mmCIF file of C-alpha atoms and ligand atoms in Angstrom:
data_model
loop_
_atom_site.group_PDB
_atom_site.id
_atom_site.type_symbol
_atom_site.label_atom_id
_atom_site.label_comp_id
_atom_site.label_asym_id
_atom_site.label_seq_id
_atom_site.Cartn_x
_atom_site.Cartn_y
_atom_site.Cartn_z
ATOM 1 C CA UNK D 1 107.919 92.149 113.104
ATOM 2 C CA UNK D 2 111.126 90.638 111.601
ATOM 3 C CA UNK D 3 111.838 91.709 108.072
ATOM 4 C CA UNK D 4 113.312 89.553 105.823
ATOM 5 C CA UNK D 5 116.123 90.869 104.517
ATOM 6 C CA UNK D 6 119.008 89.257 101.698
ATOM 7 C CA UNK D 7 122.158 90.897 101.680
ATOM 8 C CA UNK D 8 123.368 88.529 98.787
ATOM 9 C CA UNK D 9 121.211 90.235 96.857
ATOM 10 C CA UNK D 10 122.625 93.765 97.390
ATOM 11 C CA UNK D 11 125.922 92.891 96.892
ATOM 12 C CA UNK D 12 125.501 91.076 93.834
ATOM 13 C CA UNK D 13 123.762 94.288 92.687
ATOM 14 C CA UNK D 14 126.677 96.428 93.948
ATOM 15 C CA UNK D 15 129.314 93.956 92.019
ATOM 16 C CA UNK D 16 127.384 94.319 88.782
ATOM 17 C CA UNK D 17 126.382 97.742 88.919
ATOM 18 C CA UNK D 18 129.362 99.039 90.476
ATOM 19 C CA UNK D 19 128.402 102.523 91.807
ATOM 20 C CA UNK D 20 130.604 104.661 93.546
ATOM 21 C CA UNK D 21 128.172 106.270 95.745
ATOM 22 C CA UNK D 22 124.822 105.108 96.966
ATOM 23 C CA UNK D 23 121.949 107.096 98.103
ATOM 24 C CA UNK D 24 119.477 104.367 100.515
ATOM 25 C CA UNK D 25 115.820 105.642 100.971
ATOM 26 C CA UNK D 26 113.457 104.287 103.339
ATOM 27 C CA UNK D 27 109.700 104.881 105.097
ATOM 28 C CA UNK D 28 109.195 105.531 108.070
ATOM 29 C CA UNK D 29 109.015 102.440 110.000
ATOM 30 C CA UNK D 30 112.123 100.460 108.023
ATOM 31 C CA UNK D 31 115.216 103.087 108.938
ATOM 32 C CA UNK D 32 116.683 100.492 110.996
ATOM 33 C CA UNK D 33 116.751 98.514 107.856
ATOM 34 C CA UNK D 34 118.113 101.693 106.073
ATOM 35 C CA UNK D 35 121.051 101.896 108.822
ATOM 36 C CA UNK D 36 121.865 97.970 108.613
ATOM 37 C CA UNK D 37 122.018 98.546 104.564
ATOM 38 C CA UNK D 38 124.454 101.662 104.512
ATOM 39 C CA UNK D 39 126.857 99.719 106.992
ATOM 40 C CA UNK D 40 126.996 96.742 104.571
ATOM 41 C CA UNK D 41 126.973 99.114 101.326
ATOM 42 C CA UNK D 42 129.868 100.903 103.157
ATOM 43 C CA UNK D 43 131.830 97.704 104.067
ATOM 44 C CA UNK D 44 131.624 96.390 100.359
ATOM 45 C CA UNK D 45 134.086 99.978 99.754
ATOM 46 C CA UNK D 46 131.378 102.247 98.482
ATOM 47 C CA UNK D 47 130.505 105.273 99.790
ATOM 48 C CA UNK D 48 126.920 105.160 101.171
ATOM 49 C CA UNK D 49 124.181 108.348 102.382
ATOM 50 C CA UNK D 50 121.157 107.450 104.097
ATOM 51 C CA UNK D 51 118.278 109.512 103.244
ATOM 52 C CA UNK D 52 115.966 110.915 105.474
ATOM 53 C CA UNK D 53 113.438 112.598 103.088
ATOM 54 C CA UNK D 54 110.117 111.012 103.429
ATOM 55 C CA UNK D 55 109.441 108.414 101.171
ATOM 56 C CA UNK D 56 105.403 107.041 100.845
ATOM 57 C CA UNK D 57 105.695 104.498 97.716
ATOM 58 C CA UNK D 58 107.963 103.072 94.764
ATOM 59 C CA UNK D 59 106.261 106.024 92.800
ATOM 60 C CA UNK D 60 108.975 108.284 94.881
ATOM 61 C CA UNK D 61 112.217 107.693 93.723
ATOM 62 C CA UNK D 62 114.731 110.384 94.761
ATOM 63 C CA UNK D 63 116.544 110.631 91.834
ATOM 64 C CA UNK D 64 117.308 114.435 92.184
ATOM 65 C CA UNK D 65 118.481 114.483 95.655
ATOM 66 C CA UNK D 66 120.588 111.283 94.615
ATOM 67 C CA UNK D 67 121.935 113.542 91.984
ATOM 68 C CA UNK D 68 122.975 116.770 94.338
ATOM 69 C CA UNK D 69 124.565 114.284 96.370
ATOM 70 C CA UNK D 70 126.978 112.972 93.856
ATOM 71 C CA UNK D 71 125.514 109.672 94.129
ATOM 72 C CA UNK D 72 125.156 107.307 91.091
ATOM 73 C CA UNK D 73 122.626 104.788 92.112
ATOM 74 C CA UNK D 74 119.453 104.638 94.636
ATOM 75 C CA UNK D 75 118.669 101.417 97.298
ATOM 76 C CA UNK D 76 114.833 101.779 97.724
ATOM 77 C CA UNK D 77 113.194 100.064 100.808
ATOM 78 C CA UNK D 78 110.292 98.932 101.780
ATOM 79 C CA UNK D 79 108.275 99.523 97.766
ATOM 80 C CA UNK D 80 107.948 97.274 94.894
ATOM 81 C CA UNK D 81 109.041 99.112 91.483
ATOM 82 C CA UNK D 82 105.877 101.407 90.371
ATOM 83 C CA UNK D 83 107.605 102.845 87.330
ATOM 84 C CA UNK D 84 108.754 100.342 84.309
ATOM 85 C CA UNK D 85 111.259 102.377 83.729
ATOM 86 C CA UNK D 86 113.448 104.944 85.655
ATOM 87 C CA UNK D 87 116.623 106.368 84.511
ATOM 88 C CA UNK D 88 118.745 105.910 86.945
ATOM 89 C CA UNK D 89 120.145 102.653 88.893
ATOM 90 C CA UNK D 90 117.611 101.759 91.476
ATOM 91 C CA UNK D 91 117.284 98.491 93.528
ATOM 92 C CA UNK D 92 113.907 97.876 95.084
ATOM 93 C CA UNK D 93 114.712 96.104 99.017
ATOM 94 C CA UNK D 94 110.806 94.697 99.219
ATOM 95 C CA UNK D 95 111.419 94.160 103.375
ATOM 96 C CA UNK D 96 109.244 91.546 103.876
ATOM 97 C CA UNK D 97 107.489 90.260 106.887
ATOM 98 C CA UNK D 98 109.483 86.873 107.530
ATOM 99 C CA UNK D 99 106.774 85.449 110.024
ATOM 100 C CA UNK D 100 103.372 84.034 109.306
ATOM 101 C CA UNK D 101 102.512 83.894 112.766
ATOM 102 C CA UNK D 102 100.433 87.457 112.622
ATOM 103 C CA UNK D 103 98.477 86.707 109.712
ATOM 104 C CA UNK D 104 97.917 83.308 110.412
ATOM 105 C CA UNK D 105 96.295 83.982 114.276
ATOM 106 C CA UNK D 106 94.016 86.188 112.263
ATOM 107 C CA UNK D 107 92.988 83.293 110.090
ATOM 108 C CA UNK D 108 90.450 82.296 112.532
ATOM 109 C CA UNK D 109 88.534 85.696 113.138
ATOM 110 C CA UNK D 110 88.389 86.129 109.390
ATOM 111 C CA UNK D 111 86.913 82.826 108.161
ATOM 112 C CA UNK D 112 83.756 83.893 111.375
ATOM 113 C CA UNK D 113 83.534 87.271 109.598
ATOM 114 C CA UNK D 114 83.252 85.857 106.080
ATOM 115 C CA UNK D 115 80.579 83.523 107.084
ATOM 116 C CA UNK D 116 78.172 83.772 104.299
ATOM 117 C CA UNK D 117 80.274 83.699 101.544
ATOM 118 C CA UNK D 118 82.544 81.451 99.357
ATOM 119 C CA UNK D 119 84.043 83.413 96.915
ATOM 120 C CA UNK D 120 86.760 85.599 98.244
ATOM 121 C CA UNK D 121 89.475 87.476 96.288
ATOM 122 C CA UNK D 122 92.937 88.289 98.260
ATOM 123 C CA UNK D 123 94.878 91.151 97.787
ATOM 124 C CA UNK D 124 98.294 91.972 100.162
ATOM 125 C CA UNK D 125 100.931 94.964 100.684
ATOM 126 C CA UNK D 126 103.939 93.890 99.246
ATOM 127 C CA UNK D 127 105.007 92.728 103.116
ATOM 128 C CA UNK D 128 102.645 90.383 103.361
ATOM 129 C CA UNK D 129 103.163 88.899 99.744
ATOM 130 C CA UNK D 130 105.584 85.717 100.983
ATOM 131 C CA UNK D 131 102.724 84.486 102.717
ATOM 132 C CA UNK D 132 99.891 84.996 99.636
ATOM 133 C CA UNK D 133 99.984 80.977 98.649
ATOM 134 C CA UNK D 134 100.137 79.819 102.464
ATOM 135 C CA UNK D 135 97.295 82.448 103.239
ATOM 136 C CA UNK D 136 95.107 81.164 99.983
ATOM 137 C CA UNK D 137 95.383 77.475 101.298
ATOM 138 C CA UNK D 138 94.347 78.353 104.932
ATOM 139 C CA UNK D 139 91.056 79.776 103.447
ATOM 140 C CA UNK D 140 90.396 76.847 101.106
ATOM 141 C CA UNK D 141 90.910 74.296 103.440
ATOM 142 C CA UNK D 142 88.137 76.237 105.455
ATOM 143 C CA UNK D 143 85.533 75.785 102.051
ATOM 144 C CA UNK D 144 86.278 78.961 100.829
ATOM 145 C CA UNK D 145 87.046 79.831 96.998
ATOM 146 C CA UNK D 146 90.077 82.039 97.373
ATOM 147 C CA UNK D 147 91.816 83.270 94.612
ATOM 148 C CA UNK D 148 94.412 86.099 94.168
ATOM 149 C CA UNK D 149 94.324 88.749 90.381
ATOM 150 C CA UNK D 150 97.600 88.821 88.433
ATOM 151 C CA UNK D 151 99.174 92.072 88.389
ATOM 152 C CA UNK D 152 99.123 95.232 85.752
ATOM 153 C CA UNK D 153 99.239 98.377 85.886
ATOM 154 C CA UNK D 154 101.559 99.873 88.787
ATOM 155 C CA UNK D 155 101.543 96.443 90.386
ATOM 156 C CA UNK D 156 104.398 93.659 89.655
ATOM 157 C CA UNK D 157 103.587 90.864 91.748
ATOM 158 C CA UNK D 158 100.583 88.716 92.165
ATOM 159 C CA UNK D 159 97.730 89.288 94.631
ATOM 160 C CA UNK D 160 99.609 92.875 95.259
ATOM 161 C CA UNK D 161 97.916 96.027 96.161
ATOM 162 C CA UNK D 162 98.802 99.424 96.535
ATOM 163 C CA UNK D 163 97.170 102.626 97.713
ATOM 164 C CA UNK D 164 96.658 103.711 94.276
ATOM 165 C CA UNK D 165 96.436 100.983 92.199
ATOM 166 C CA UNK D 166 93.662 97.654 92.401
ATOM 167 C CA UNK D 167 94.247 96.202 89.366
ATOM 168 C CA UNK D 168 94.910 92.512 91.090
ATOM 169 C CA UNK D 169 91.493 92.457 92.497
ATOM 170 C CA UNK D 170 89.535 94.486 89.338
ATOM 171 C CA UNK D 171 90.772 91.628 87.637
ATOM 172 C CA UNK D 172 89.225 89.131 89.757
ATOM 173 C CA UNK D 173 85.795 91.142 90.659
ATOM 174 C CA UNK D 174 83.407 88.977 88.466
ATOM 175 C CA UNK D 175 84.866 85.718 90.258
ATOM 176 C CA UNK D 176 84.102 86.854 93.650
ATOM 177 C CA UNK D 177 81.733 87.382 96.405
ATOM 178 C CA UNK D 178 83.877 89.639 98.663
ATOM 179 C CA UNK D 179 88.064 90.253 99.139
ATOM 180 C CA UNK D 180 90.244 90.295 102.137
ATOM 181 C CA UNK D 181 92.716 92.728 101.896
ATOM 182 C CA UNK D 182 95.966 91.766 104.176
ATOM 183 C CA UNK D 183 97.613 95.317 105.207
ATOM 184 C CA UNK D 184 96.335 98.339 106.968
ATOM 185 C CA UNK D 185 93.135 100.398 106.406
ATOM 186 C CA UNK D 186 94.840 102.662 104.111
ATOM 187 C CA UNK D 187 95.752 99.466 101.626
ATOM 188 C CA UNK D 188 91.769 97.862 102.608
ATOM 189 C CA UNK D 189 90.214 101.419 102.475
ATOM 190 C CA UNK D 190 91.493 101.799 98.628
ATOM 191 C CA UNK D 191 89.710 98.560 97.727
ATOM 192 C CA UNK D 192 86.297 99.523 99.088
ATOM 193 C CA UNK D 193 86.498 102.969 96.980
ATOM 194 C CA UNK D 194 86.784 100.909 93.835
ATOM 195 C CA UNK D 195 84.639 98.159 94.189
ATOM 196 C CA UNK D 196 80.997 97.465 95.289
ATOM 197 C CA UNK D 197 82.247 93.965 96.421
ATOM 198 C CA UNK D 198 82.437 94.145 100.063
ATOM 199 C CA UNK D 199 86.077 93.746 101.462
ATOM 200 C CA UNK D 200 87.536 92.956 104.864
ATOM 201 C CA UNK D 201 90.805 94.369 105.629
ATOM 202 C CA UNK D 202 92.910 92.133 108.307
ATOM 203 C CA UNK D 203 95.730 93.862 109.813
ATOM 204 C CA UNK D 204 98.130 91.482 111.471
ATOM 205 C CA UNK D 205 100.161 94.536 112.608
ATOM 206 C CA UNK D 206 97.132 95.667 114.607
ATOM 207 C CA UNK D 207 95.475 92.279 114.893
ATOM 208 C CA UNK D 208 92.398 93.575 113.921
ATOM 209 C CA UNK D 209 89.660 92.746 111.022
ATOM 210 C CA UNK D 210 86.922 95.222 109.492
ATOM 211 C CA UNK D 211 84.549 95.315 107.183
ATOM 212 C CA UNK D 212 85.580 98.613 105.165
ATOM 213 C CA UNK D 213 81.946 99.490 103.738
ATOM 214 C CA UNK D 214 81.587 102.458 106.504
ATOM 215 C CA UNK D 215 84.491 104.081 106.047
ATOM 216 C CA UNK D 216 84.083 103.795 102.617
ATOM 217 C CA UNK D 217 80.756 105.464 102.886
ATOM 218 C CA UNK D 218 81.776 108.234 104.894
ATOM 219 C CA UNK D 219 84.494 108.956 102.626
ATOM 220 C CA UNK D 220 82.560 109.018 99.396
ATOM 221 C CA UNK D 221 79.775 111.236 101.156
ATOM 222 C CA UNK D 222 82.862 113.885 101.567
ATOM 223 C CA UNK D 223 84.034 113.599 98.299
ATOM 224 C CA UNK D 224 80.423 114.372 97.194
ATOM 225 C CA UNK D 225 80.359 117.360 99.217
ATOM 226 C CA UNK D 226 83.910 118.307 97.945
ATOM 227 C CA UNK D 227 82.021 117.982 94.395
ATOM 228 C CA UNK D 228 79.289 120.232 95.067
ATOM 229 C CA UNK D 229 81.472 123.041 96.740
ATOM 230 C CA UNK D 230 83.611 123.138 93.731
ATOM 231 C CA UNK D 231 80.915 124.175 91.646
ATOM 232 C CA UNK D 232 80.998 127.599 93.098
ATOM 233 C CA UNK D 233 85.118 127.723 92.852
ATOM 234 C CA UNK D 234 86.262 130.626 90.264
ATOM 235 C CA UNK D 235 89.772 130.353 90.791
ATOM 236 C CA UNK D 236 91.556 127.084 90.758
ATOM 237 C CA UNK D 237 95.017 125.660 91.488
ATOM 238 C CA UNK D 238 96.359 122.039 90.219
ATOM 239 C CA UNK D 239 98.809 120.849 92.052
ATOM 240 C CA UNK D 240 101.584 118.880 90.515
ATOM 241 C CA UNK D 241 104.511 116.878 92.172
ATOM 242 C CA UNK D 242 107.892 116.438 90.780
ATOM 243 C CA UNK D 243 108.217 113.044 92.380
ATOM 244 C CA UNK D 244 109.278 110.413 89.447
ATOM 245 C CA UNK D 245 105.780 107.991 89.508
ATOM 246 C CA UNK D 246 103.705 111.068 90.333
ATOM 247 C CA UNK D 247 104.585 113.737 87.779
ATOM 248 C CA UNK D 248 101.604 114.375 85.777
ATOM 249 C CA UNK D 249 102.122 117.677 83.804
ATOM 250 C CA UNK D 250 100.842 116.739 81.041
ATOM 251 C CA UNK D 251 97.417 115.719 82.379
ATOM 252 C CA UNK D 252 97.638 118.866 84.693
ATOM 253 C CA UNK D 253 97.492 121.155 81.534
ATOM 254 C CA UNK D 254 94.985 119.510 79.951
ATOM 255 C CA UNK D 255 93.067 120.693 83.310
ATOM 256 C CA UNK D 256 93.805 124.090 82.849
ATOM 257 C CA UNK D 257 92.777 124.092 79.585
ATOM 258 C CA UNK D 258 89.489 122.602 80.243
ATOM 259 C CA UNK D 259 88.964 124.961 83.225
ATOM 260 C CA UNK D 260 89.948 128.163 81.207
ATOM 261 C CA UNK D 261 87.421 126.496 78.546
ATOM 262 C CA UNK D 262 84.747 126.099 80.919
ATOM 263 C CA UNK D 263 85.269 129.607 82.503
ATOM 264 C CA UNK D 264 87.207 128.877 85.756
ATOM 265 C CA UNK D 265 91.209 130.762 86.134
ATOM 266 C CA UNK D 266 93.391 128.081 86.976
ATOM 267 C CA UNK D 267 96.974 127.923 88.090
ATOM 268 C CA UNK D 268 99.707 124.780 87.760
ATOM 269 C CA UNK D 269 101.561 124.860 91.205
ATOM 270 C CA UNK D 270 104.651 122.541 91.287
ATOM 271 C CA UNK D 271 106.471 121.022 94.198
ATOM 272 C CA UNK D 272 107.921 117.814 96.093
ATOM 273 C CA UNK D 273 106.017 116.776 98.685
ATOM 274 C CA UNK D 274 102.570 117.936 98.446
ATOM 275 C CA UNK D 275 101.370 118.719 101.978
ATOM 276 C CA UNK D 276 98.365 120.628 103.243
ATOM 277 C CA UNK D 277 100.648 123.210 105.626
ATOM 278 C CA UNK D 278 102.469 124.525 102.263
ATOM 279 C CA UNK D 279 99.567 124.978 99.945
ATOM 280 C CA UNK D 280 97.060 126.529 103.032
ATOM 281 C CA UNK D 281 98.066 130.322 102.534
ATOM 282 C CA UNK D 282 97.351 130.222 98.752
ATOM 283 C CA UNK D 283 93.807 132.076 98.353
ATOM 284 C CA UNK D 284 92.498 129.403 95.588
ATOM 285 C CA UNK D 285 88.722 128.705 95.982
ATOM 286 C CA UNK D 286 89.937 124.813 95.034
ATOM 287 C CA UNK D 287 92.380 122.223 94.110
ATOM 288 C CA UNK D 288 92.604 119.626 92.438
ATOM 289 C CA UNK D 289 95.711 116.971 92.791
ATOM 290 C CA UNK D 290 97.347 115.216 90.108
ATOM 291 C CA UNK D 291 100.075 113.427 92.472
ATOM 292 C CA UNK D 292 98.767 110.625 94.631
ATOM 293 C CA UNK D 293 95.727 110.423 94.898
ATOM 294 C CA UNK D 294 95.751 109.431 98.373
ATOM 295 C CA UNK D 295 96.255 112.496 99.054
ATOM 296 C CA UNK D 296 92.935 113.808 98.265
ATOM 297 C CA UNK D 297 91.244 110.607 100.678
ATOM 298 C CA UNK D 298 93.346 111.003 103.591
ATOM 299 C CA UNK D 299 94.339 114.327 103.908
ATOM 300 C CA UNK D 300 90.715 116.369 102.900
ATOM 301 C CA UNK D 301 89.559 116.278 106.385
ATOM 302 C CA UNK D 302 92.623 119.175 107.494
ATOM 303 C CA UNK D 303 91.800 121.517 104.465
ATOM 304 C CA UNK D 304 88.785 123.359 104.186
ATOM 305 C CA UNK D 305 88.725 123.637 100.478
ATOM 306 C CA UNK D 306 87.551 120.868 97.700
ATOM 307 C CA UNK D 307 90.972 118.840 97.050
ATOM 308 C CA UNK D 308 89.121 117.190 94.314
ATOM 309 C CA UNK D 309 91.072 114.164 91.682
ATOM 310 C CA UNK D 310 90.844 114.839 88.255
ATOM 311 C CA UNK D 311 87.984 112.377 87.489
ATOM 312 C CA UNK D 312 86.096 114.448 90.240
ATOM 313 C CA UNK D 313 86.943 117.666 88.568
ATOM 314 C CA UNK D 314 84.978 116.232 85.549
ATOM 315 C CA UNK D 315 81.918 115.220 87.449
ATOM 316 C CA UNK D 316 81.716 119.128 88.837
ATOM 317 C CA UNK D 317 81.861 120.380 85.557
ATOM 318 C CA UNK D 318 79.003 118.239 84.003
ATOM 319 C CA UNK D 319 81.300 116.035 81.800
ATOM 320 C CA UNK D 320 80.825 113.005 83.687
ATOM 321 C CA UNK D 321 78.403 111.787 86.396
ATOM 322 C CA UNK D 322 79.353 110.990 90.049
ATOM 323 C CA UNK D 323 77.710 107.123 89.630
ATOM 324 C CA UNK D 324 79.354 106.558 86.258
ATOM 325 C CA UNK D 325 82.753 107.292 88.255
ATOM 326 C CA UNK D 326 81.606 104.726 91.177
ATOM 327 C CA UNK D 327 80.563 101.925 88.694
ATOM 328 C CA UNK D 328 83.312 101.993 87.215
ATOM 329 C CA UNK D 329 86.148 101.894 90.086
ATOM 330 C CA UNK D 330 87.322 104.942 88.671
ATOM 331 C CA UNK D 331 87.828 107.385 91.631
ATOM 332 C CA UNK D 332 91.815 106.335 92.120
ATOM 333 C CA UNK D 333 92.497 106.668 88.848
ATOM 334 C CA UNK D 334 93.914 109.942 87.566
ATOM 335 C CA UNK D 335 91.665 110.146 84.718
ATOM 336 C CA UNK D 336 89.578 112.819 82.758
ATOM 337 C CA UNK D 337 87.149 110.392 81.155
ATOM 338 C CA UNK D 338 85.671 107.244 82.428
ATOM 339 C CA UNK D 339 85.747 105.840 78.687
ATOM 340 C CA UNK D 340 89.585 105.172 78.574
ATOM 341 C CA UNK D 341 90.791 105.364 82.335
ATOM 342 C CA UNK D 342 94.922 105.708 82.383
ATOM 343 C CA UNK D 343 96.508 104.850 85.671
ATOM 344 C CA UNK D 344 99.001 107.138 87.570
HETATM 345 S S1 SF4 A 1 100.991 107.307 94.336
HETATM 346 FE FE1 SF4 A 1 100.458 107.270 96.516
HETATM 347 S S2 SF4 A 1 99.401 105.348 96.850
HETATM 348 FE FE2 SF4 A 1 100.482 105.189 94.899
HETATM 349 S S3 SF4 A 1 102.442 104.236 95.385
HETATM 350 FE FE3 SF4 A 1 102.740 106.463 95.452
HETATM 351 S S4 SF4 A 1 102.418 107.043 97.597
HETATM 352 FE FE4 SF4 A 1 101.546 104.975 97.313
#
């Protein structure tokens, strides 16, 4: 799928930033993109690396690599900015898809699978966002009420989503009889843990539609499970990445101190990239993650022990209830109360 792609834009930001050397990060999926940029960077005289550390979301800036590498700003592709603030020169390359052509031969399937209702909320990846208003009109011209939320919280553009962050369609839930969510079943997946309205994701990549309500069942029965196990768990590690939008020490000792409080030993471990492999020799009876929270969805299945979020942490240890957390939307959030929820 062609990307659209302005170099104007990067080398206005070169001329007023004026670094000498850039570091260029990219996902998986958009290093062609990454290899197109640091031949332009490079022709405009400055020195450009291309990184190939992975690189999941906006909320993973690679500010210290940029720094061991002598360089002096970051070109981030592929992510919207999560943080409102990061100290160091970053420009966010969205990459987004140019055609409407995948999306729009879905158009059809989705309007049969909707049949029922007229309300419908529309969230997007950031890809997908060029195509929101287009996307909106196709559905009303069909009878449906579609609207899209305004952003907040980690999210900057209208009608976006991201893996960790809803706050488009939470804003929209009480107009709305169901949402479409236009990305994969990671971005539709998300939605259905947060909200009780049903949502359809539509994958243009894929070409497919679904109804997310299974999978979102299945899930929350394992993170049920995960609950109940960690009941029994004596000795507990939180786990706490150093990426930029992810670093949640302070939250993570307010853990340990409830733990130690409530009779459990508990342990801060610190690194990058949290992944299963590096934490699976540890001899923890359980985990909980402060770093994205994704983590704790998708990855649970390849560890045996509970990989519980903070907000399920509290419902093991009796300070909140499990249904409290599900009426609310709150299982994304890294939280310790469901009275004043705080985003990433
Ligand atoms: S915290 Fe996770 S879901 Fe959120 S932007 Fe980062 S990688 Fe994506």
């Amino acid at each position: 799928m062609s990307i659209e792609f302005d170099g104007s834009e990067i080398r206005e930001w070169l001329k007023k930033s004026r670094p000498k050397r850039v570091l260029i990060q990219s996902p998986l999926g958009l290093r062609e993109l990454a290899e197109q940029i640091g031949s332009m960077v490079s022709r405009e005289g400055v020195d450009a690396f291309i990184s190939s550390s992975p690189t999941w979301g906006g909320c993973d800036i690679a500010i210290e690599e940029a720094r061991r590498v002598g360089a002096d700003a970051i070109i981030h592709i592929g992510h919207a900015p999560f943080l409102p603030h990061v100290e160091f020169s970053v420009l966010y390359v969205e990459a987004r898809y140019r055609d409407y052509k995948p999306l729009e031969s879905l158009i059809e399937p989705i309007t049969e699978a909707l049949t029922g209702y007229k309300k419908v909320g529309v969230g997007m990846s950031v890809q997908w966002l060029n195509h929101l208003a287009k996307f909106i009109d196709d559905l009303s011209s069909r009878g449906y009420n579609a609207v899209a939320g305004e952003p907040g919280g980690h999210l900057i553009h209208r009608g976006q989503v991201l893996g960790c962050d809803y706050t488009s369609l939470k804003r929209i839930e009480h107009l709305v009889d169901c949402y479409v969510v236009v990305g994969s079943v990671f971005h539709a997946l998300g939605a259905a843990l947060i909200s009780k309205k049903p949502v359809l994701m539509a994958d243009p990549h894929s070409q497919k539609i679904e109804w997310m309500a299974e999978r979102a069942r299945r899930i929350l029965a394992t993170r049920y499970y995960m609950i109940q196990r960690f009941k029994e768990a004596r000795r507990i590690a939180i786990l706490v990445s150093r990426k930029p939008g992810q670093y949640m020490m302070g939250l993570a000792q307010k853990l340990k101190k409830i733990l130690n409080e409530n009779g459990r030993e508990a342990s801060i471990i610190v690194s990058d990239e949290i992944m299963m492999e590096s934490i699976a020799d540890f001899t923890y009876d359980a985990y909980i993650n402060t770093a994205c929270p994704r983590l704790s969805i998708e990855d649970q299945a390849r560890f045996s022990k509970p990989l519980l979020l903070p907000v399920e942490a509290m419902v093991a240890l009796g300070k909140t209830t499990w249904e409290e957390v599900l009426d609310k939307g709150l299982i994304l959030n890294l939280t310790l109360t469901v009275h004043q929820s705080t985003n990433l």
